[in-house]
Amino acid sequence: MSDRTIWITGASSGIGEALAARFAQEGANLVLSARRESELARVAQRCRNKGLSADQVLVLPLDVTDWDALPGAVQTVLDQFGQIDLLINNAGVSQRSLCVDTDMSVYRQLLDVDVLGQSALTKAVLPHMLARGAGHIAVTASVAGKVGAPLRTGYCAAKHAVMGFFDSLRTEVEGQGIHISTIVPGFIRTDIARSALDGDGKTSDMEDEDIINGMDVTDCAEVVVKGLNSKKREIAVGKGKEMAALWVKRLSPELLFRLARAPR
C-alpha cells in the first residue's frame, strides 16, 4: 500500500483507528474521517509517529449521514492526493435493546448511519474509480450481517442490508477493475458496546463480556489488511464461537436459530 491513498471512515477509534495505524506502517497516504475531529487529530499523530509525513495524513471530519457534504469531501481528497485507491466504509453504530423497547427513531438512525451513509459515500467515490478503471471499496459489515442476535434487531437489519448492497455492487463493477470487500468481524475488543444505542437512542454504556473477551483490535487489523492486500471478497475476522456461527448458519440454520435464542 506504499504511496496508495486509503480513505477510512470511523477512523477515530476501534477497528478504523487500528487499520489506520497498520496502513501507516506500509507508507500509505491516509484520509481519516469521523465526526470527532479531536480524536482524528490524535489518530493522525499516531500515524505520523509510525513514519508518515505530515502531508501523507489528511484529517477530514465527516458525518456520513450528511449526504450534501460528501461530494465536497471527495473533491478535497482528490485535490490533496489525486486519487482514491481504497475506501474503507467503517463508520457505524450498534444497538443494545429489545425490539419491544426500541423506538422507531433508533432504527432509522441505525439504518441512516450503518447503511445509507456507507452507500452514499460509496456512490460519491465510485465515479472516480470507474473513470480510472481501478479502485477498491471495502465495508465493515459484521457476523451480525449474517446471523441474528438478541438486543440487536436494528443493528442486524442494518448489517444484513450492508452485506446485500455491497455483494450486489460487486456484481456490477468487478468487471470494470473495481474490487469490493466485505469485512465480517466477530467480537473485537473495541468500545462498540459502550457506544451502542439503547431503546431511547441514548448511549447504552454497557459492558459486553463477549467483546471484552474478543479478538484484540490490532490483531483484527492485521487480518483485515492482509485480506485487503490480497483483494479478498469477504474477510471474516474473529476468534470466538460467533465465527463458528457463520458455518452453522450455512449448514444447519435450524440449529443456529435454537442456539441464538435469547435466554428467558
Short mmCIF file of C-alpha atoms in Angstrom, two decimals:
data_model
loop_
_atom_site.label_atom_id
_atom_site.label_comp_id
_atom_site.label_asym_id
_atom_site.label_seq_id
_atom_site.Cartn_x
_atom_site.Cartn_y
_atom_site.Cartn_z
CA MET A 1 0.00 0.00 0.00
CA SER A 2 3.03 2.29 -0.17
CA ASP A 3 2.00 5.59 -1.79
CA ARG A 4 -1.60 4.39 -2.22
CA THR A 5 -4.36 6.66 -0.94
CA ILE A 6 -6.62 5.00 1.63
CA TRP A 7 -9.73 6.72 2.99
CA ILE A 8 -11.04 5.32 6.28
CA THR A 9 -14.30 6.42 7.86
CA GLY A 10 -14.94 5.74 11.52
CA ALA A 11 -11.20 6.30 11.91
CA SER A 12 -11.35 7.93 15.35
CA SER A 13 -11.40 4.68 17.34
CA GLY A 14 -11.70 0.90 17.26
CA ILE A 15 -11.15 -1.00 14.04
CA GLY A 16 -10.83 2.19 11.99
CA GLU A 17 -8.02 3.53 14.16
CA ALA A 18 -6.24 0.18 14.18
CA LEU A 19 -6.44 -0.03 10.37
CA ALA A 20 -5.03 3.49 10.04
CA ALA A 21 -2.09 2.62 12.28
CA ARG A 22 -1.45 -0.59 10.35
CA PHE A 23 -1.58 1.09 6.94
CA ALA A 24 0.72 3.83 8.23
CA GLN A 25 3.38 1.15 8.65
CA GLU A 26 3.08 0.44 4.93
CA GLY A 27 3.62 4.07 3.95
CA ALA A 28 0.12 4.74 2.62
CA ASN A 29 -1.41 8.16 2.20
CA LEU A 30 -4.26 8.27 4.71
CA VAL A 31 -7.54 10.15 4.83
CA LEU A 32 -9.05 9.90 8.31
CA SER A 33 -12.74 10.67 8.68
CA ALA A 34 -15.19 10.62 11.58
CA ARG A 35 -17.27 13.19 13.43
CA ARG A 36 -14.83 13.76 16.33
CA GLU A 37 -12.07 15.99 14.97
CA SER A 38 -10.03 15.95 18.19
CA GLU A 39 -9.87 12.15 18.13
CA LEU A 40 -8.95 12.18 14.45
CA ALA A 41 -6.07 14.51 15.28
CA ARG A 42 -4.87 12.03 17.89
CA VAL A 43 -5.02 9.14 15.40
CA ALA A 44 -3.24 11.25 12.78
CA GLN A 45 -0.37 11.88 15.21
CA ARG A 46 -0.20 8.17 15.95
CA CYS A 47 0.16 7.54 12.20
CA ARG A 48 2.85 10.18 11.85
CA ASN A 49 4.69 8.57 14.74
CA LYS A 50 4.86 5.44 12.61
CA GLY A 51 6.77 7.28 9.90
CA LEU A 52 4.27 9.15 7.77
CA SER A 53 4.98 12.75 6.85
CA ALA A 54 2.51 15.49 7.68
CA ASP A 55 1.28 15.74 4.09
CA GLN A 56 0.59 11.98 3.97
CA VAL A 57 -2.22 12.27 6.53
CA LEU A 58 -5.39 14.24 5.86
CA VAL A 59 -7.79 14.76 8.74
CA LEU A 60 -11.21 15.16 7.15
CA PRO A 61 -14.08 15.39 9.68
CA LEU A 62 -17.23 13.94 8.17
CA ASP A 63 -20.74 12.86 9.08
CA VAL A 64 -21.70 10.21 6.52
CA THR A 65 -25.38 10.99 7.04
CA ASP A 66 -24.80 14.50 5.63
CA TRP A 67 -25.14 13.45 2.01
CA ASP A 68 -24.77 17.00 0.69
CA ALA A 69 -21.27 17.21 2.17
CA LEU A 70 -19.97 14.03 0.53
CA PRO A 71 -19.14 15.32 -3.00
CA GLY A 72 -17.11 18.15 -1.48
CA ALA A 73 -15.30 15.70 0.77
CA VAL A 74 -14.40 13.54 -2.24
CA GLN A 75 -13.05 16.59 -4.06
CA THR A 76 -10.96 17.55 -1.02
CA VAL A 77 -9.30 14.13 -1.07
CA LEU A 78 -8.68 14.31 -4.82
CA ASP A 79 -7.24 17.81 -4.53
CA GLN A 80 -4.68 16.61 -1.98
CA PHE A 81 -3.80 13.14 -3.27
CA GLY A 82 -5.05 12.99 -6.86
CA GLN A 83 -6.77 9.64 -6.50
CA ILE A 84 -8.54 7.30 -4.10
CA ASP A 85 -7.21 3.75 -4.23
CA LEU A 86 -9.08 2.21 -1.30
CA LEU A 87 -12.20 3.41 0.51
CA ILE A 88 -12.94 1.65 3.80
CA ASN A 89 -16.51 2.34 4.91
CA ASN A 90 -16.11 1.76 8.63
CA ALA A 91 -18.42 4.34 10.23
CA GLY A 92 -21.16 2.74 12.27
CA VAL A 93 -23.18 2.48 15.45
CA SER A 94 -24.54 -0.57 17.27
CA GLN A 95 -27.59 -1.25 19.43
CA ARG A 96 -28.42 -2.96 22.72
CA SER A 97 -32.19 -3.06 23.26
CA LEU A 98 -35.12 -5.43 22.85
CA CYS A 99 -37.33 -4.81 19.84
CA VAL A 100 -40.38 -4.17 22.03
CA ASP A 101 -38.46 -1.42 23.88
CA THR A 102 -36.89 0.25 20.82
CA ASP A 103 -38.27 3.47 19.38
CA MET A 104 -38.58 3.55 15.60
CA SER A 105 -36.32 6.61 15.52
CA VAL A 106 -33.48 4.38 16.74
CA TYR A 107 -33.99 2.03 13.81
CA ARG A 108 -33.95 5.00 11.47
CA GLN A 109 -30.66 6.23 12.95
CA LEU A 110 -29.06 2.79 12.65
CA LEU A 111 -30.07 2.50 9.01
CA ASP A 112 -29.03 6.08 8.21
CA VAL A 113 -25.53 5.62 9.63
CA ASP A 114 -24.78 1.95 9.01
CA VAL A 115 -26.40 1.51 5.59
CA LEU A 116 -27.32 4.72 3.80
CA GLY A 117 -24.22 6.61 4.92
CA GLN A 118 -21.92 3.87 3.60
CA SER A 119 -23.91 3.62 0.38
CA ALA A 120 -23.93 7.38 -0.18
CA LEU A 121 -20.17 7.80 0.28
CA THR A 122 -19.52 4.80 -1.94
CA LYS A 123 -21.70 6.34 -4.66
CA ALA A 124 -19.78 9.62 -4.32
CA VAL A 125 -16.41 7.88 -4.77
CA LEU A 126 -17.45 5.31 -7.38
CA PRO A 127 -17.45 7.58 -10.48
CA HIS A 128 -13.81 8.49 -9.82
CA MET A 129 -12.82 4.82 -9.60
CA LEU A 130 -14.84 3.85 -12.66
CA ALA A 131 -13.23 6.63 -14.67
CA ARG A 132 -9.79 5.29 -13.69
CA GLY A 133 -10.83 1.67 -14.20
CA ALA A 134 -9.28 0.86 -10.83
CA GLY A 135 -10.13 1.01 -7.17
CA HIS A 136 -11.06 -0.96 -4.09
CA ILE A 137 -14.07 -0.39 -1.83
CA ALA A 138 -14.47 -2.16 1.50
CA VAL A 139 -17.15 -2.04 4.16
CA THR A 140 -17.11 -3.19 7.76
CA ALA A 141 -20.14 -5.44 7.99
CA SER A 142 -20.39 -7.96 10.84
CA VAL A 143 -21.20 -11.52 11.77
CA ALA A 144 -24.47 -9.78 12.71
CA GLY A 145 -24.92 -9.25 8.98
CA LYS A 146 -25.36 -12.99 8.58
CA VAL A 147 -26.64 -14.16 11.98
CA GLY A 148 -29.48 -12.73 14.08
CA ALA A 149 -28.73 -11.94 17.73
CA PRO A 150 -30.81 -10.70 20.67
CA LEU A 151 -30.80 -6.98 21.55
CA ARG A 152 -29.61 -6.15 18.03
CA THR A 153 -32.68 -6.20 15.77
CA GLY A 154 -31.82 -2.86 14.18
CA TYR A 155 -28.08 -3.49 14.05
CA CYS A 156 -28.54 -6.92 12.48
CA ALA A 157 -31.01 -5.47 9.98
CA ALA A 158 -28.50 -2.78 9.02
CA LYS A 159 -25.58 -5.16 8.67
CA HIS A 160 -27.65 -7.64 6.63
CA ALA A 161 -28.50 -4.72 4.33
CA VAL A 162 -24.83 -3.73 4.09
CA MET A 163 -23.90 -7.26 3.02
CA GLY A 164 -26.62 -7.24 0.39
CA PHE A 165 -25.72 -3.82 -1.01
CA PHE A 166 -22.01 -4.46 -1.38
CA ASP A 167 -22.38 -8.06 -2.60
CA SER A 168 -24.72 -6.72 -5.26
CA LEU A 169 -22.42 -3.82 -6.11
CA ARG A 170 -19.61 -6.29 -6.66
CA THR A 171 -21.59 -7.99 -9.43
CA GLU A 172 -21.94 -4.64 -11.19
CA VAL A 173 -18.40 -3.28 -11.04
CA GLU A 174 -15.96 -6.15 -10.60
CA GLY A 175 -15.55 -6.47 -14.36
CA GLN A 176 -14.58 -2.80 -14.54
CA GLY A 177 -11.48 -3.04 -12.37
CA ILE A 178 -13.21 -2.27 -9.05
CA HIS A 179 -12.73 -4.67 -6.14
CA ILE A 180 -15.34 -4.95 -3.38
CA SER A 181 -14.53 -6.46 0.03
CA THR A 182 -16.95 -7.09 2.88
CA ILE A 183 -15.23 -7.27 6.27
CA VAL A 184 -17.08 -9.60 8.66
CA PRO A 185 -15.82 -9.11 12.23
CA GLY A 186 -16.97 -11.13 15.17
CA PHE A 187 -16.35 -9.90 18.72
CA ILE A 188 -13.44 -7.44 18.63
CA ARG A 189 -12.19 -5.57 21.71
CA THR A 190 -13.44 -2.05 20.98
CA ASP A 191 -15.87 0.39 22.61
CA ILE A 192 -18.72 -0.60 20.28
CA ALA A 193 -20.92 -1.89 23.11
CA ARG A 194 -20.37 1.19 25.26
CA SER A 195 -21.33 3.49 22.38
CA ALA A 196 -24.31 1.36 21.27
CA LEU A 197 -27.78 2.88 21.32
CA ASP A 198 -30.44 1.82 23.80
CA GLY A 199 -34.16 1.75 23.04
CA ASP A 200 -34.49 5.51 23.51
CA GLY A 201 -31.48 6.36 21.36
CA LYS A 202 -29.18 7.14 24.27
CA THR A 203 -25.68 5.68 24.57
CA SER A 204 -26.08 2.40 26.44
CA ASP A 205 -22.60 2.41 28.08
CA MET A 206 -22.99 -1.35 28.55
CA GLU A 207 -20.28 -3.87 29.27
CA ASP A 208 -20.29 -6.85 26.92
CA GLU A 209 -18.41 -9.94 28.08
CA ASP A 210 -18.18 -11.31 24.55
CA ILE A 211 -16.46 -8.15 23.36
CA ILE A 212 -14.24 -7.90 26.44
CA ASN A 213 -13.05 -11.45 25.67
CA GLY A 214 -12.91 -10.89 21.93
CA MET A 215 -10.02 -10.54 19.50
CA ASP A 216 -7.51 -7.77 20.09
CA VAL A 217 -8.21 -4.90 17.69
CA THR A 218 -4.60 -4.80 16.48
CA ASP A 219 -4.74 -8.49 15.59
CA CYS A 220 -8.03 -7.82 13.83
CA ALA A 221 -6.45 -5.06 11.75
CA GLU A 222 -3.61 -7.39 10.75
CA VAL A 223 -6.06 -9.96 9.38
CA VAL A 224 -8.09 -7.32 7.58
CA VAL A 225 -5.09 -5.64 5.97
CA LYS A 226 -3.80 -8.98 4.70
CA GLY A 227 -7.22 -9.71 3.26
CA LEU A 228 -7.45 -6.31 1.58
CA ASN A 229 -3.93 -6.59 0.17
CA SER A 230 -4.89 -9.90 -1.44
CA LYS A 231 -8.23 -8.48 -2.69
CA LYS A 232 -10.34 -10.99 -0.78
CA ARG A 233 -14.03 -10.52 -1.45
CA GLU A 234 -15.10 -11.47 2.08
CA ILE A 235 -12.85 -11.18 5.12
CA ALA A 236 -14.06 -12.97 8.24
CA VAL A 237 -12.12 -11.98 11.35
CA GLY A 238 -12.55 -13.09 14.95
CA LYS A 239 -11.65 -15.89 17.32
CA GLY A 240 -14.77 -16.86 19.30
CA LYS A 241 -17.82 -19.04 18.98
CA GLU A 242 -19.52 -16.40 16.83
CA MET A 243 -17.20 -17.33 13.97
CA ALA A 244 -18.47 -20.92 14.08
CA ALA A 245 -21.97 -19.47 13.74
CA LEU A 246 -21.15 -18.46 10.18
CA TRP A 247 -20.72 -22.13 9.27
CA VAL A 248 -23.63 -23.37 11.38
CA LYS A 249 -25.94 -20.86 9.65
CA ARG A 250 -24.86 -22.26 6.31
CA LEU A 251 -25.07 -25.95 7.23
CA SER A 252 -27.95 -26.08 9.73
CA PRO A 253 -29.98 -22.88 10.08
CA GLU A 254 -32.47 -24.52 12.46
CA LEU A 255 -29.69 -25.44 14.88
CA LEU A 256 -28.36 -21.89 14.83
CA PHE A 257 -31.83 -20.44 15.46
CA ARG A 258 -32.11 -22.56 18.61
CA LEU A 259 -28.60 -21.69 19.81
CA ALA A 260 -29.05 -17.97 19.23
CA ARG A 261 -32.36 -17.68 21.07
CA ALA A 262 -32.24 -15.17 23.92
CA PRO A 263 -32.50 -16.76 27.40
CA ARG A 264 -35.79 -16.12 29.21
#
